[in-house]
Amino acid sequence: MRKPVISKYGQQAILIQWESIISPEINQLVVDTSNYLNEHFGSAILEIVPSYQSLVIYLNEGFTPTSLITELENTNWSIDSSLKTSSIWRIPVCYDASFGLDLESISQTRELSIESIIKLHTEPDYRIYGIGFLPGFLYLGGLNEQLFSPRRRVVKRFAPKGSVAIGGQQTGIYPQESPGGWNIIGRTPIELFDTKVNPPTPFSIGDSVRFFEINRHEYAEIEQEVKLSAYNLTSISND
């Protein structure tokens, strides 16, 4: 495996970084390393926060970054970094103009029809590279370059809950109403984060998302099923 750079991160944390590129292989290293650390150094670890090509290890009291860094640097990490079998989650999206607040502007700037935008957006399987800045916000890589759209200069006061949006080379979903600068192209009626269930989100970094189009009537039906806890989010294996 490619050896990462390990450094102190504040008073009680460690930063592990790989190459600064968006890559499924590097992100898989992040996932596998997180699992390896929890297995071999679990007593020292309070929390691990993974991202695209890095992870932060927050340590329990009684453990210091310096001593653990030395131990990590002297460890022969036998990690299988090949891409693993994971879940592909099928997420319904309504691209109606009332939900896709920025569809028209993307259509004009990218010189694409609305139908072409929807087709291009629903074709790929998107890898989940990170979860945050809001609880349950999915950062998804794999967007068709024809849809690349810079974040908006003026942040919207509120991006509605469930908004599916494009920010630069990524697409993502707002799990709750929030200020946001991404370009909103649709909305999903499903719950991405629910504190009433354990775990509160079914998604994991390394999983994939596959969007499929629904109309307003189907949106309303699924929304009602979600409220009644009667909607089953489906996934398939990518092996």
Short mmCIF file of C-alpha atoms in Angstrom, two decimals:
data_model
loop_
_atom_site.label_atom_id
_atom_site.label_comp_id
_atom_site.label_asym_id
_atom_site.label_seq_id
_atom_site.Cartn_x
_atom_site.Cartn_y
_atom_site.Cartn_z
CA MET A 1 0.00 0.00 0.00
CA ARG A 2 1.06 3.62 -0.45
CA LYS A 3 2.45 4.91 2.81
CA PRO A 4 0.65 8.01 4.12
CA VAL A 5 2.05 11.05 5.92
CA ILE A 6 1.35 10.93 9.66
CA SER A 7 1.43 14.11 11.76
CA LYS A 8 0.17 15.62 14.99
CA TYR A 9 -3.18 17.40 14.67
CA GLY A 10 -3.82 19.67 17.64
CA GLN A 11 -3.23 18.54 21.21
CA GLN A 12 -5.11 15.24 21.16
CA ALA A 13 -5.36 14.09 17.56
CA ILE A 14 -3.40 12.65 14.64
CA LEU A 15 -3.79 13.42 10.93
CA ILE A 16 -3.06 10.72 8.33
CA GLN A 17 -2.89 11.96 4.73
CA TRP A 18 -2.52 10.30 1.34
CA GLU A 19 -2.11 11.92 -2.08
CA SER A 20 -4.33 14.98 -2.57
CA ILE A 21 -6.44 13.57 -5.37
CA ILE A 22 -10.00 12.27 -5.53
CA SER A 23 -9.56 8.57 -6.17
CA PRO A 24 -11.65 5.49 -5.26
CA GLU A 25 -8.46 3.56 -4.54
CA ILE A 26 -7.09 6.16 -2.12
CA ASN A 27 -10.47 6.57 -0.46
CA GLN A 28 -10.58 2.79 -0.02
CA LEU A 29 -7.20 3.03 1.73
CA VAL A 30 -8.78 5.57 4.09
CA VAL A 31 -11.66 3.20 4.84
CA ASP A 32 -9.41 0.17 5.31
CA THR A 33 -6.95 2.10 7.48
CA SER A 34 -9.79 3.31 9.69
CA ASN A 35 -10.92 -0.28 10.19
CA TYR A 36 -7.34 -1.43 10.83
CA LEU A 37 -6.75 1.28 13.43
CA ASN A 38 -9.97 0.49 15.27
CA GLU A 39 -8.99 -3.18 15.36
CA HIS A 40 -5.37 -2.74 16.49
CA PHE A 41 -5.41 0.55 18.44
CA GLY A 42 -9.02 0.70 19.60
CA SER A 43 -8.24 1.41 23.26
CA ALA A 44 -6.43 4.62 22.31
CA ILE A 45 -9.05 5.92 19.90
CA LEU A 46 -11.99 8.13 20.82
CA GLU A 47 -13.15 8.75 17.25
CA ILE A 48 -11.91 8.48 13.67
CA VAL A 49 -13.15 11.01 11.10
CA PRO A 50 -12.41 9.87 7.51
CA SER A 51 -12.50 12.07 4.41
CA TYR A 52 -11.57 11.84 0.73
CA GLN A 53 -7.84 11.19 1.17
CA SER A 54 -7.21 11.64 4.89
CA LEU A 55 -8.46 10.75 8.32
CA VAL A 56 -8.22 12.34 11.76
CA ILE A 57 -7.78 10.16 14.84
CA TYR A 58 -9.05 11.72 18.07
CA LEU A 59 -7.42 10.07 21.07
CA ASN A 60 -8.74 9.10 24.47
CA GLU A 61 -7.30 10.75 27.56
CA GLY A 62 -4.07 9.12 28.67
CA PHE A 63 -2.80 8.67 25.11
CA THR A 64 -0.55 11.20 23.38
CA PRO A 65 -0.22 11.84 19.64
CA THR A 66 3.58 11.66 19.78
CA SER A 67 3.77 8.16 21.23
CA LEU A 68 1.08 6.79 18.93
CA ILE A 69 2.66 8.40 15.85
CA THR A 70 5.93 6.62 16.66
CA GLU A 71 4.07 3.33 17.02
CA LEU A 72 2.18 3.86 13.78
CA GLU A 73 5.33 4.74 11.83
CA ASN A 74 6.99 1.53 13.04
CA THR A 75 3.96 -0.61 12.19
CA ASN A 76 4.01 -2.84 9.13
CA TRP A 77 0.45 -2.21 7.96
CA SER A 78 -0.76 -5.30 6.13
CA ILE A 79 -3.86 -3.75 4.60
CA ASP A 80 -5.54 -5.12 1.50
CA SER A 81 -6.28 -1.89 -0.35
CA SER A 82 -8.24 -3.41 -3.23
CA LEU A 83 -11.75 -2.05 -3.76
CA LYS A 84 -14.17 -4.03 -1.62
CA THR A 85 -17.70 -5.27 -2.14
CA SER A 86 -20.08 -2.61 -0.86
CA SER A 87 -23.69 -1.53 -1.12
CA ILE A 88 -25.18 0.43 -4.01
CA TRP A 89 -28.10 2.43 -2.64
CA ARG A 90 -30.97 3.32 -4.98
CA ILE A 91 -32.23 6.81 -4.16
CA PRO A 92 -35.34 8.32 -5.79
CA VAL A 93 -35.08 11.92 -6.99
CA CYS A 94 -37.74 14.24 -8.37
CA TYR A 95 -36.21 16.69 -10.86
CA ASP A 96 -39.38 18.78 -11.16
CA ALA A 97 -38.67 22.50 -11.68
CA SER A 98 -40.27 23.30 -8.31
CA PHE A 99 -37.57 21.17 -6.64
CA GLY A 100 -34.67 21.73 -9.06
CA LEU A 101 -34.21 25.39 -8.22
CA ASP A 102 -31.00 25.70 -10.27
CA LEU A 103 -31.80 23.32 -13.12
CA GLU A 104 -32.54 26.13 -15.54
CA SER A 105 -29.33 28.03 -14.78
CA ILE A 106 -27.23 24.86 -15.21
CA SER A 107 -29.10 24.16 -18.44
CA GLN A 108 -28.11 27.58 -19.75
CA THR A 109 -24.49 27.65 -18.56
CA ARG A 110 -23.72 24.07 -19.62
CA GLU A 111 -25.82 24.30 -22.80
CA LEU A 112 -27.72 21.14 -21.94
CA SER A 113 -31.43 20.38 -22.00
CA ILE A 114 -33.14 19.56 -18.71
CA GLU A 115 -33.68 16.02 -20.00
CA SER A 116 -29.94 15.68 -20.72
CA ILE A 117 -29.04 16.90 -17.23
CA ILE A 118 -31.34 14.32 -15.64
CA LYS A 119 -29.99 11.55 -17.88
CA LEU A 120 -26.36 12.44 -17.11
CA HIS A 121 -27.07 12.71 -13.39
CA THR A 122 -28.85 9.36 -13.08
CA GLU A 123 -26.36 7.31 -15.15
CA PRO A 124 -23.35 6.90 -12.79
CA ASP A 125 -22.90 5.01 -9.56
CA TYR A 126 -21.52 7.63 -7.16
CA ARG A 127 -19.02 6.64 -4.50
CA ILE A 128 -19.62 8.05 -1.01
CA TYR A 129 -16.31 9.77 -0.24
CA GLY A 130 -17.39 11.50 2.94
CA ILE A 131 -20.31 12.09 5.31
CA GLY A 132 -20.71 15.57 6.91
CA PHE A 133 -20.76 18.80 7.10
CA LEU A 134 -24.32 18.23 8.27
CA PRO A 135 -25.09 14.87 9.93
CA GLY A 136 -25.84 12.53 7.04
CA PHE A 137 -24.72 14.86 4.22
CA LEU A 138 -23.34 12.62 1.47
CA TYR A 139 -20.33 13.80 -0.54
CA LEU A 140 -20.54 11.85 -3.80
CA GLY A 141 -17.83 11.48 -6.43
CA GLY A 142 -18.22 10.30 -10.01
CA LEU A 143 -20.19 13.20 -11.49
CA ASN A 144 -20.13 13.46 -15.29
CA GLU A 145 -17.83 16.36 -16.19
CA GLN A 146 -20.53 17.87 -18.41
CA LEU A 147 -22.40 18.68 -15.18
CA PHE A 148 -19.48 20.27 -13.30
CA SER A 149 -20.82 23.54 -11.88
CA PRO A 150 -19.04 25.86 -9.43
CA ARG A 151 -20.63 26.61 -6.09
CA ARG A 152 -22.83 29.66 -6.13
CA ARG A 153 -21.21 32.92 -5.04
CA VAL A 154 -24.30 33.87 -3.07
CA VAL A 155 -25.27 31.19 -0.56
CA LYS A 156 -28.98 30.37 -0.49
CA ARG A 157 -30.68 31.21 2.76
CA PHE A 158 -32.14 27.72 2.87
CA ALA A 159 -31.53 24.61 0.80
CA PRO A 160 -34.64 22.50 1.49
CA LYS A 161 -34.30 19.14 3.20
CA GLY A 162 -33.63 16.38 0.69
CA SER A 163 -32.20 18.74 -1.93
CA VAL A 164 -29.95 16.98 -4.44
CA ALA A 165 -27.27 19.38 -5.59
CA ILE A 166 -24.05 19.87 -7.54
CA GLY A 167 -21.01 21.65 -6.13
CA GLY A 168 -17.96 21.76 -8.40
CA GLN A 169 -17.07 18.19 -9.39
CA GLN A 170 -19.29 16.61 -6.73
CA THR A 171 -22.94 15.92 -6.16
CA GLY A 172 -24.58 15.56 -2.77
CA ILE A 173 -27.79 15.52 -0.76
CA TYR A 174 -28.84 17.91 2.02
CA PRO A 175 -30.22 15.75 4.87
CA GLN A 176 -31.94 18.73 6.45
CA GLU A 177 -32.81 22.33 5.64
CA SER A 178 -29.62 24.36 5.64
CA PRO A 179 -27.93 27.39 4.11
CA GLY A 180 -26.04 26.17 1.06
CA GLY A 181 -24.10 27.28 -1.99
CA TRP A 182 -24.50 24.17 -4.13
CA ASN A 183 -26.67 24.13 -7.27
CA ILE A 184 -29.95 22.37 -6.50
CA ILE A 185 -31.25 20.13 -9.29
CA GLY A 186 -33.85 17.97 -7.52
CA ARG A 187 -35.13 16.56 -4.25
CA THR A 188 -35.43 13.15 -2.63
CA PRO A 189 -38.22 12.29 -0.16
CA ILE A 190 -36.14 9.76 1.80
CA GLU A 191 -34.61 10.31 5.23
CA LEU A 192 -30.81 10.41 5.15
CA PHE A 193 -30.31 10.80 8.90
CA ASP A 194 -32.74 9.76 11.62
CA THR A 195 -31.79 9.95 15.29
CA LYS A 196 -34.68 7.62 16.17
CA VAL A 197 -32.92 4.63 14.61
CA ASN A 198 -29.52 3.02 15.25
CA PRO A 199 -27.39 3.63 13.30
CA PRO A 200 -28.99 6.96 12.31
CA THR A 201 -27.82 6.58 8.70
CA PRO A 202 -27.57 3.38 6.64
CA PHE A 203 -24.79 4.79 4.45
CA SER A 204 -21.05 4.22 4.86
CA ILE A 205 -18.01 5.74 3.20
CA GLY A 206 -17.12 3.42 0.33
CA ASP A 207 -20.75 2.63 -0.49
CA SER A 208 -22.26 3.88 -3.75
CA VAL A 209 -25.43 5.78 -4.63
CA ARG A 210 -27.48 5.32 -7.79
CA PHE A 211 -30.18 7.94 -8.42
CA PHE A 212 -33.40 7.17 -10.28
CA GLU A 213 -35.98 9.67 -11.49
CA ILE A 214 -39.49 9.91 -10.04
CA ASN A 215 -42.35 12.31 -10.80
CA ARG A 216 -44.25 14.59 -8.40
CA HIS A 217 -46.97 11.99 -7.77
CA GLU A 218 -44.40 9.31 -6.94
CA TYR A 219 -42.56 11.79 -4.74
CA ALA A 220 -45.71 12.44 -2.70
CA GLU A 221 -46.38 8.71 -2.35
CA ILE A 222 -42.86 7.93 -1.14
CA GLU A 223 -42.90 10.95 1.17
CA GLN A 224 -46.03 9.58 2.84
CA GLU A 225 -44.51 6.10 3.12
CA VAL A 226 -41.41 7.60 4.76
CA LYS A 227 -43.59 9.41 7.31
CA LEU A 228 -45.29 6.09 8.14
CA SER A 229 -41.92 4.27 8.28
CA ALA A 230 -43.23 2.09 5.46
CA TYR A 231 -40.65 2.92 2.78
CA ASN A 232 -37.79 0.47 2.32
CA LEU A 233 -34.61 1.99 0.94
CA THR A 234 -33.11 -0.66 -1.33
CA SER A 235 -29.51 -1.57 -2.01
CA ILE A 236 -27.69 -4.08 -4.16
CA SER A 237 -24.20 -5.53 -3.94
CA ASN A 238 -21.57 -4.30 -6.40
CA ASP A 239 -19.59 -7.56 -6.45
#
